[in-house]
Amino acid sequence: MFKSLQNIQSAFSLVRIYLIAITLLCAVVTVYTIWSSHNLVERQREKVYVLDGGASLIMALQQDVNQNRPAEARAHVKLFHEYFFTISPDKTAIEERVVQALSLAGADAYDKYQNLKEDGFYDKIIAAGINCEIKTDSVVVDTNVYPFRAWYYGKTAIVRSSNITYRNLETECELVSCARSDANPHGFIIEKWKIIDNSDISVINR
């Protein structure tokens, strides 16, 4: 009988061990399931679905907007200067470029355009058949403070039939965030824009 009691006690001990092991296993599986579900939800939140012509769904990965802001700021400043300083001797082309440039900037750029227009700058360009081209050297943006401060460094070339005049171009401005649009894809407006240096570098006869 004593041996039977020992066997029953051993059986209870074994059952208790099994129950503890099963309980621990269930706890591990539960924790893993909760963790996996949380990660799955977070991954799904990183995805957006876009209607393609109202017919189908296209999945796109959503990126952190702030991560690309410095690159977008540099691209915005570069694009504005290319629009503003690339000039051909065609009234329609000039107006189109100016509209594109002013959609990226505020009152200071508009005032600069008005001053050039009133001084007959664009009329002289058209009359003389002059092309103005621009080459960007670098764009520096300080994103540590807001509004962002930016500096543009480049060169312009005034191409005449007789010669080409190369000029240095340095400007500075501030960048203020705004709503994105087709005309302003980077979501910035250039403010307090001013030309620091626009001196002649050289003149090459053609």
PDB file of C-alpha atoms in Angstrom:
ATOM      1  CA  MET A   1       0.000   0.000   0.000  1.00  0.00           C
ATOM      2  CA  PHE A   2       2.855   2.334   0.812  1.00  0.00           C
ATOM      3  CA  LYS A   3       4.266   1.661  -2.628  1.00  0.00           C
ATOM      4  CA  SER A   4       0.922   2.518  -4.197  1.00  0.00           C
ATOM      5  CA  LEU A   5       0.840   5.829  -2.368  1.00  0.00           C
ATOM      6  CA  GLN A   6       4.336   6.581  -3.644  1.00  0.00           C
ATOM      7  CA  ASN A   7       3.215   5.802  -7.188  1.00  0.00           C
ATOM      8  CA  ILE A   8       0.151   8.039  -6.822  1.00  0.00           C
ATOM      9  CA  GLN A   9       2.346  10.856  -5.431  1.00  0.00           C
ATOM     10  CA  SER A  10       4.799  10.429  -8.276  1.00  0.00           C
ATOM     11  CA  ALA A  11       1.948  10.518 -10.758  1.00  0.00           C
ATOM     12  CA  PHE A  12       0.595  13.736  -9.219  1.00  0.00           C
ATOM     13  CA  SER A  13       4.075  15.276  -9.333  1.00  0.00           C
ATOM     14  CA  LEU A  14       4.441  14.291 -12.972  1.00  0.00           C
ATOM     15  CA  VAL A  15       1.012  15.725 -13.802  1.00  0.00           C
ATOM     16  CA  ARG A  16       1.936  18.950 -11.978  1.00  0.00           C
ATOM     17  CA  ILE A  17       5.149  19.215 -13.990  1.00  0.00           C
ATOM     18  CA  TYR A  18       3.207  18.657 -17.211  1.00  0.00           C
ATOM     19  CA  LEU A  19       0.663  21.312 -16.241  1.00  0.00           C
ATOM     20  CA  ILE A  20       3.398  23.800 -15.401  1.00  0.00           C
ATOM     21  CA  ALA A  21       5.175  23.075 -18.704  1.00  0.00           C
ATOM     22  CA  ILE A  22       1.943  23.416 -20.670  1.00  0.00           C
ATOM     23  CA  THR A  23       1.094  26.668 -18.858  1.00  0.00           C
ATOM     24  CA  LEU A  24       4.533  28.112 -19.619  1.00  0.00           C
ATOM     25  CA  LEU A  25       4.258  27.010 -23.240  1.00  0.00           C
ATOM     26  CA  CYS A  26       0.825  28.654 -23.560  1.00  0.00           C
ATOM     27  CA  ALA A  27       2.195  31.843 -22.005  1.00  0.00           C
ATOM     28  CA  VAL A  28       5.109  31.920 -24.486  1.00  0.00           C
ATOM     29  CA  VAL A  29       2.763  31.302 -27.429  1.00  0.00           C
ATOM     30  CA  THR A  30       0.402  34.042 -26.201  1.00  0.00           C
ATOM     31  CA  VAL A  31       3.206  36.574 -25.791  1.00  0.00           C
ATOM     32  CA  TYR A  32       4.617  35.704 -29.223  1.00  0.00           C
ATOM     33  CA  THR A  33       1.158  36.008 -30.816  1.00  0.00           C
ATOM     34  CA  ILE A  34       0.570  39.432 -29.243  1.00  0.00           C
ATOM     35  CA  TRP A  35       4.030  40.620 -30.326  1.00  0.00           C
ATOM     36  CA  SER A  36       3.553  39.345 -33.883  1.00  0.00           C
ATOM     37  CA  SER A  37       0.113  40.946 -34.136  1.00  0.00           C
ATOM     38  CA  HIS A  38       1.492  44.276 -32.938  1.00  0.00           C
ATOM     39  CA  ASN A  39       4.286  44.190 -35.535  1.00  0.00           C
ATOM     40  CA  LEU A  40       1.819  43.277 -38.271  1.00  0.00           C
ATOM     41  CA  VAL A  41      -0.416  46.229 -37.360  1.00  0.00           C
ATOM     42  CA  GLU A  42       2.568  48.592 -37.369  1.00  0.00           C
ATOM     43  CA  ARG A  43       3.664  47.340 -40.802  1.00  0.00           C
ATOM     44  CA  GLN A  44       0.155  47.814 -42.157  1.00  0.00           C
ATOM     45  CA  ARG A  45       0.143  51.377 -40.900  1.00  0.00           C
ATOM     46  CA  GLU A  46       3.216  52.061 -43.042  1.00  0.00           C
ATOM     47  CA  LYS A  47       1.242  51.262 -46.186  1.00  0.00           C
ATOM     48  CA  VAL A  48      -1.179  53.473 -48.062  1.00  0.00           C
ATOM     49  CA  TYR A  49      -3.486  52.464 -50.887  1.00  0.00           C
ATOM     50  CA  VAL A  50      -3.980  54.752 -53.852  1.00  0.00           C
ATOM     51  CA  LEU A  51      -6.748  54.550 -56.443  1.00  0.00           C
ATOM     52  CA  ASP A  52      -5.347  54.234 -59.948  1.00  0.00           C
ATOM     53  CA  GLY A  53      -7.895  55.962 -62.159  1.00  0.00           C
ATOM     54  CA  GLY A  54     -10.648  54.721 -59.895  1.00  0.00           C
ATOM     55  CA  ALA A  55     -10.175  51.193 -61.224  1.00  0.00           C
ATOM     56  CA  SER A  56      -7.585  49.434 -59.106  1.00  0.00           C
ATOM     57  CA  LEU A  57      -5.707  49.756 -55.847  1.00  0.00           C
ATOM     58  CA  ILE A  58      -1.977  50.380 -55.829  1.00  0.00           C
ATOM     59  CA  MET A  59      -0.084  49.860 -52.592  1.00  0.00           C
ATOM     60  CA  ALA A  60       2.664  52.370 -51.813  1.00  0.00           C
ATOM     61  CA  LEU A  61       4.990  52.572 -48.843  1.00  0.00           C
ATOM     62  CA  GLN A  62       4.456  55.655 -46.721  1.00  0.00           C
ATOM     63  CA  GLN A  63       7.706  57.407 -45.881  1.00  0.00           C
ATOM     64  CA  ASP A  64       8.500  59.701 -43.011  1.00  0.00           C
ATOM     65  CA  VAL A  65       8.001  63.176 -44.459  1.00  0.00           C
ATOM     66  CA  ASN A  66      10.550  64.801 -42.199  1.00  0.00           C
ATOM     67  CA  GLN A  67      13.238  62.377 -43.388  1.00  0.00           C
ATOM     68  CA  ASN A  68      13.235  63.863 -46.913  1.00  0.00           C
ATOM     69  CA  ARG A  69      12.657  67.502 -45.942  1.00  0.00           C
ATOM     70  CA  PRO A  70      16.299  68.677 -46.315  1.00  0.00           C
ATOM     71  CA  ALA A  71      16.552  67.119 -49.801  1.00  0.00           C
ATOM     72  CA  GLU A  72      13.183  68.608 -50.788  1.00  0.00           C
ATOM     73  CA  ALA A  73      14.291  72.019 -49.516  1.00  0.00           C
ATOM     74  CA  ARG A  74      17.461  71.939 -51.636  1.00  0.00           C
ATOM     75  CA  ALA A  75      15.499  70.794 -54.682  1.00  0.00           C
ATOM     76  CA  HIS A  76      12.954  73.583 -54.135  1.00  0.00           C
ATOM     77  CA  VAL A  77      15.612  76.305 -54.001  1.00  0.00           C
ATOM     78  CA  LYS A  78      17.383  74.903 -57.054  1.00  0.00           C
ATOM     79  CA  LEU A  79      14.147  74.667 -59.046  1.00  0.00           C
ATOM     80  CA  PHE A  80      13.153  78.240 -58.228  1.00  0.00           C
ATOM     81  CA  HIS A  81      16.483  79.637 -59.433  1.00  0.00           C
ATOM     82  CA  GLU A  82      16.362  77.568 -62.611  1.00  0.00           C
ATOM     83  CA  TYR A  83      12.894  78.921 -63.401  1.00  0.00           C
ATOM     84  CA  PHE A  84      13.760  82.517 -62.538  1.00  0.00           C
ATOM     85  CA  PHE A  85      17.158  82.790 -64.236  1.00  0.00           C
ATOM     86  CA  THR A  86      16.651  80.606 -67.321  1.00  0.00           C
ATOM     87  CA  ILE A  87      15.470  83.161 -69.874  1.00  0.00           C
ATOM     88  CA  SER A  88      14.986  82.899 -73.622  1.00  0.00           C
ATOM     89  CA  PRO A  89      14.156  85.743 -76.037  1.00  0.00           C
ATOM     90  CA  ASP A  90      10.488  84.779 -76.212  1.00  0.00           C
ATOM     91  CA  LYS A  91       7.762  86.643 -74.345  1.00  0.00           C
ATOM     92  CA  THR A  92       5.537  83.604 -73.834  1.00  0.00           C
ATOM     93  CA  ALA A  93       8.404  81.465 -72.578  1.00  0.00           C
ATOM     94  CA  ILE A  94       9.491  84.202 -70.183  1.00  0.00           C
ATOM     95  CA  GLU A  95       5.996  84.572 -68.757  1.00  0.00           C
ATOM     96  CA  GLU A  96       5.623  80.812 -68.307  1.00  0.00           C
ATOM     97  CA  ARG A  97       8.954  80.579 -66.497  1.00  0.00           C
ATOM     98  CA  VAL A  98       8.117  83.522 -64.256  1.00  0.00           C
ATOM     99  CA  VAL A  99       4.756  82.009 -63.310  1.00  0.00           C
ATOM    100  CA  GLN A 100       6.494  78.741 -62.421  1.00  0.00           C
ATOM    101  CA  ALA A 101       9.126  80.560 -60.355  1.00  0.00           C
ATOM    102  CA  LEU A 102       6.630  82.763 -58.494  1.00  0.00           C
ATOM    103  CA  SER A 103       4.550  79.719 -57.534  1.00  0.00           C
ATOM    104  CA  LEU A 104       7.551  78.671 -55.432  1.00  0.00           C
ATOM    105  CA  ALA A 105       8.267  82.031 -53.799  1.00  0.00           C
ATOM    106  CA  GLY A 106       6.692  84.960 -52.016  1.00  0.00           C
ATOM    107  CA  ALA A 107       6.586  88.737 -52.309  1.00  0.00           C
ATOM    108  CA  ASP A 108      10.334  89.347 -52.527  1.00  0.00           C
ATOM    109  CA  ALA A 109      10.679  87.352 -55.747  1.00  0.00           C
ATOM    110  CA  TYR A 110       7.613  89.064 -57.202  1.00  0.00           C
ATOM    111  CA  ASP A 111       9.052  92.496 -56.360  1.00  0.00           C
ATOM    112  CA  LYS A 112      12.342  91.540 -58.030  1.00  0.00           C
ATOM    113  CA  TYR A 113      10.468  90.443 -61.152  1.00  0.00           C
ATOM    114  CA  GLN A 114       8.443  93.675 -61.214  1.00  0.00           C
ATOM    115  CA  ASN A 115      11.609  95.798 -60.907  1.00  0.00           C
ATOM    116  CA  LEU A 116      13.259  93.928 -63.791  1.00  0.00           C
ATOM    117  CA  LYS A 117      10.138  94.290 -65.887  1.00  0.00           C
ATOM    118  CA  GLU A 118       9.800  98.020 -65.201  1.00  0.00           C
ATOM    119  CA  ASP A 119      13.469  98.542 -66.032  1.00  0.00           C
ATOM    120  CA  GLY A 120      12.865  96.959 -69.435  1.00  0.00           C
ATOM    121  CA  PHE A 121      15.132  93.995 -68.708  1.00  0.00           C
ATOM    122  CA  TYR A 122      12.939  91.423 -70.433  1.00  0.00           C
ATOM    123  CA  ASP A 123      12.241  93.708 -73.389  1.00  0.00           C
ATOM    124  CA  LYS A 124      15.990  94.086 -73.913  1.00  0.00           C
ATOM    125  CA  ILE A 125      16.438  90.325 -73.740  1.00  0.00           C
ATOM    126  CA  ILE A 126      13.817  89.820 -76.450  1.00  0.00           C
ATOM    127  CA  ALA A 127      15.071  92.667 -78.653  1.00  0.00           C
ATOM    128  CA  ALA A 128      18.704  91.535 -78.542  1.00  0.00           C
ATOM    129  CA  GLY A 129      17.961  87.810 -78.863  1.00  0.00           C
ATOM    130  CA  ILE A 130      19.768  87.001 -75.608  1.00  0.00           C
ATOM    131  CA  ASN A 131      19.615  83.660 -73.814  1.00  0.00           C
ATOM    132  CA  CYS A 132      20.257  83.451 -70.078  1.00  0.00           C
ATOM    133  CA  GLU A 133      21.349  80.119 -68.634  1.00  0.00           C
ATOM    134  CA  ILE A 134      22.112  79.008 -65.091  1.00  0.00           C
ATOM    135  CA  LYS A 135      24.292  76.287 -63.549  1.00  0.00           C
ATOM    136  CA  THR A 136      23.907  75.266 -59.919  1.00  0.00           C
ATOM    137  CA  ASP A 137      27.080  74.696 -57.917  1.00  0.00           C
ATOM    138  CA  SER A 138      25.485  73.927 -54.544  1.00  0.00           C
ATOM    139  CA  VAL A 139      22.531  74.630 -52.271  1.00  0.00           C
ATOM    140  CA  VAL A 140      23.008  74.773 -48.508  1.00  0.00           C
ATOM    141  CA  VAL A 141      20.009  74.492 -46.175  1.00  0.00           C
ATOM    142  CA  ASP A 142      20.018  74.889 -42.395  1.00  0.00           C
ATOM    143  CA  THR A 143      17.146  72.792 -41.004  1.00  0.00           C
ATOM    144  CA  ASN A 144      18.108  73.266 -37.362  1.00  0.00           C
ATOM    145  CA  VAL A 145      15.868  76.327 -37.074  1.00  0.00           C
ATOM    146  CA  TYR A 146      12.502  77.180 -38.609  1.00  0.00           C
ATOM    147  CA  PRO A 147      11.923  78.833 -41.026  1.00  0.00           C
ATOM    148  CA  PHE A 148      14.787  77.012 -42.732  1.00  0.00           C
ATOM    149  CA  ARG A 149      17.590  79.233 -43.999  1.00  0.00           C
ATOM    150  CA  ALA A 150      19.034  78.484 -47.426  1.00  0.00           C
ATOM    151  CA  TRP A 151      21.937  79.689 -49.567  1.00  0.00           C
ATOM    152  CA  TYR A 152      22.215  79.181 -53.306  1.00  0.00           C
ATOM    153  CA  TYR A 153      25.568  79.153 -55.162  1.00  0.00           C
ATOM    154  CA  GLY A 154      25.770  79.039 -58.921  1.00  0.00           C
ATOM    155  CA  LYS A 155      26.726  80.784 -62.131  1.00  0.00           C
ATOM    156  CA  THR A 156      24.752  82.400 -64.912  1.00  0.00           C
ATOM    157  CA  ALA A 157      25.689  82.756 -68.559  1.00  0.00           C
ATOM    158  CA  ILE A 158      24.329  85.608 -70.687  1.00  0.00           C
ATOM    159  CA  VAL A 159      24.641  84.366 -74.247  1.00  0.00           C
ATOM    160  CA  ARG A 160      24.745  87.054 -76.941  1.00  0.00           C
ATOM    161  CA  SER A 161      25.576  86.693 -80.611  1.00  0.00           C
ATOM    162  CA  SER A 162      28.937  88.390 -80.009  1.00  0.00           C
ATOM    163  CA  ASN A 163      29.970  87.052 -76.586  1.00  0.00           C
ATOM    164  CA  ILE A 164      29.072  85.115 -73.460  1.00  0.00           C
ATOM    165  CA  THR A 165      29.176  86.832 -70.088  1.00  0.00           C
ATOM    166  CA  TYR A 166      29.604  84.596 -67.074  1.00  0.00           C
ATOM    167  CA  ARG A 167      28.418  85.863 -63.694  1.00  0.00           C
ATOM    168  CA  ASN A 168      28.597  84.585 -60.169  1.00  0.00           C
ATOM    169  CA  LEU A 169      25.253  84.098 -58.439  1.00  0.00           C
ATOM    170  CA  GLU A 170      24.834  83.863 -54.686  1.00  0.00           C
ATOM    171  CA  THR A 171      21.493  84.292 -52.956  1.00  0.00           C
ATOM    172  CA  GLU A 172      19.953  83.645 -49.566  1.00  0.00           C
ATOM    173  CA  CYS A 173      16.398  83.073 -48.400  1.00  0.00           C
ATOM    174  CA  GLU A 174      14.114  81.445 -45.869  1.00  0.00           C
ATOM    175  CA  LEU A 175      11.878  78.449 -46.526  1.00  0.00           C
ATOM    176  CA  VAL A 176       8.390  78.233 -45.050  1.00  0.00           C
ATOM    177  CA  SER A 177       6.308  75.057 -45.304  1.00  0.00           C
ATOM    178  CA  CYS A 178       3.019  75.208 -47.210  1.00  0.00           C
ATOM    179  CA  ALA A 179       0.492  72.894 -48.832  1.00  0.00           C
ATOM    180  CA  ARG A 180       1.788  70.816 -51.739  1.00  0.00           C
ATOM    181  CA  SER A 181       0.363  71.224 -55.215  1.00  0.00           C
ATOM    182  CA  ASP A 182       1.213  70.427 -58.830  1.00  0.00           C
ATOM    183  CA  ALA A 183       2.837  73.849 -59.117  1.00  0.00           C
ATOM    184  CA  ASN A 184       4.623  73.485 -55.777  1.00  0.00           C
ATOM    185  CA  PRO A 185       5.414  69.787 -55.273  1.00  0.00           C
ATOM    186  CA  HIS A 186       7.921  70.272 -52.439  1.00  0.00           C
ATOM    187  CA  GLY A 187       5.582  72.214 -50.170  1.00  0.00           C
ATOM    188  CA  PHE A 188       7.799  75.248 -49.542  1.00  0.00           C
ATOM    189  CA  ILE A 189       7.559  78.989 -50.118  1.00  0.00           C
ATOM    190  CA  ILE A 190      10.728  81.064 -50.503  1.00  0.00           C
ATOM    191  CA  GLU A 191      10.675  84.223 -48.394  1.00  0.00           C
ATOM    192  CA  LYS A 192      13.156  87.040 -47.681  1.00  0.00           C
ATOM    193  CA  TRP A 193      14.948  86.185 -50.918  1.00  0.00           C
ATOM    194  CA  LYS A 194      17.802  88.467 -51.843  1.00  0.00           C
ATOM    195  CA  ILE A 195      20.766  88.364 -54.201  1.00  0.00           C
ATOM    196  CA  ILE A 196      24.077  88.592 -52.352  1.00  0.00           C
ATOM    197  CA  ASP A 197      26.423  88.574 -55.345  1.00  0.00           C
ATOM    198  CA  ASN A 198      25.845  88.736 -59.096  1.00  0.00           C
ATOM    199  CA  SER A 199      29.220  90.013 -60.248  1.00  0.00           C
ATOM    200  CA  ASP A 200      30.856  89.340 -63.631  1.00  0.00           C
ATOM    201  CA  ILE A 201      33.400  86.542 -63.777  1.00  0.00           C
ATOM    202  CA  SER A 202      34.515  86.669 -67.400  1.00  0.00           C
ATOM    203  CA  VAL A 203      33.501  87.616 -70.924  1.00  0.00           C
ATOM    204  CA  ILE A 204      34.283  85.272 -73.807  1.00  0.00           C
ATOM    205  CA  ASN A 205      34.025  86.448 -77.406  1.00  0.00           C
ATOM    206  CA  ARG A 206      32.225  84.132 -79.785  1.00  0.00           C
TER     207      ARG A 206
END
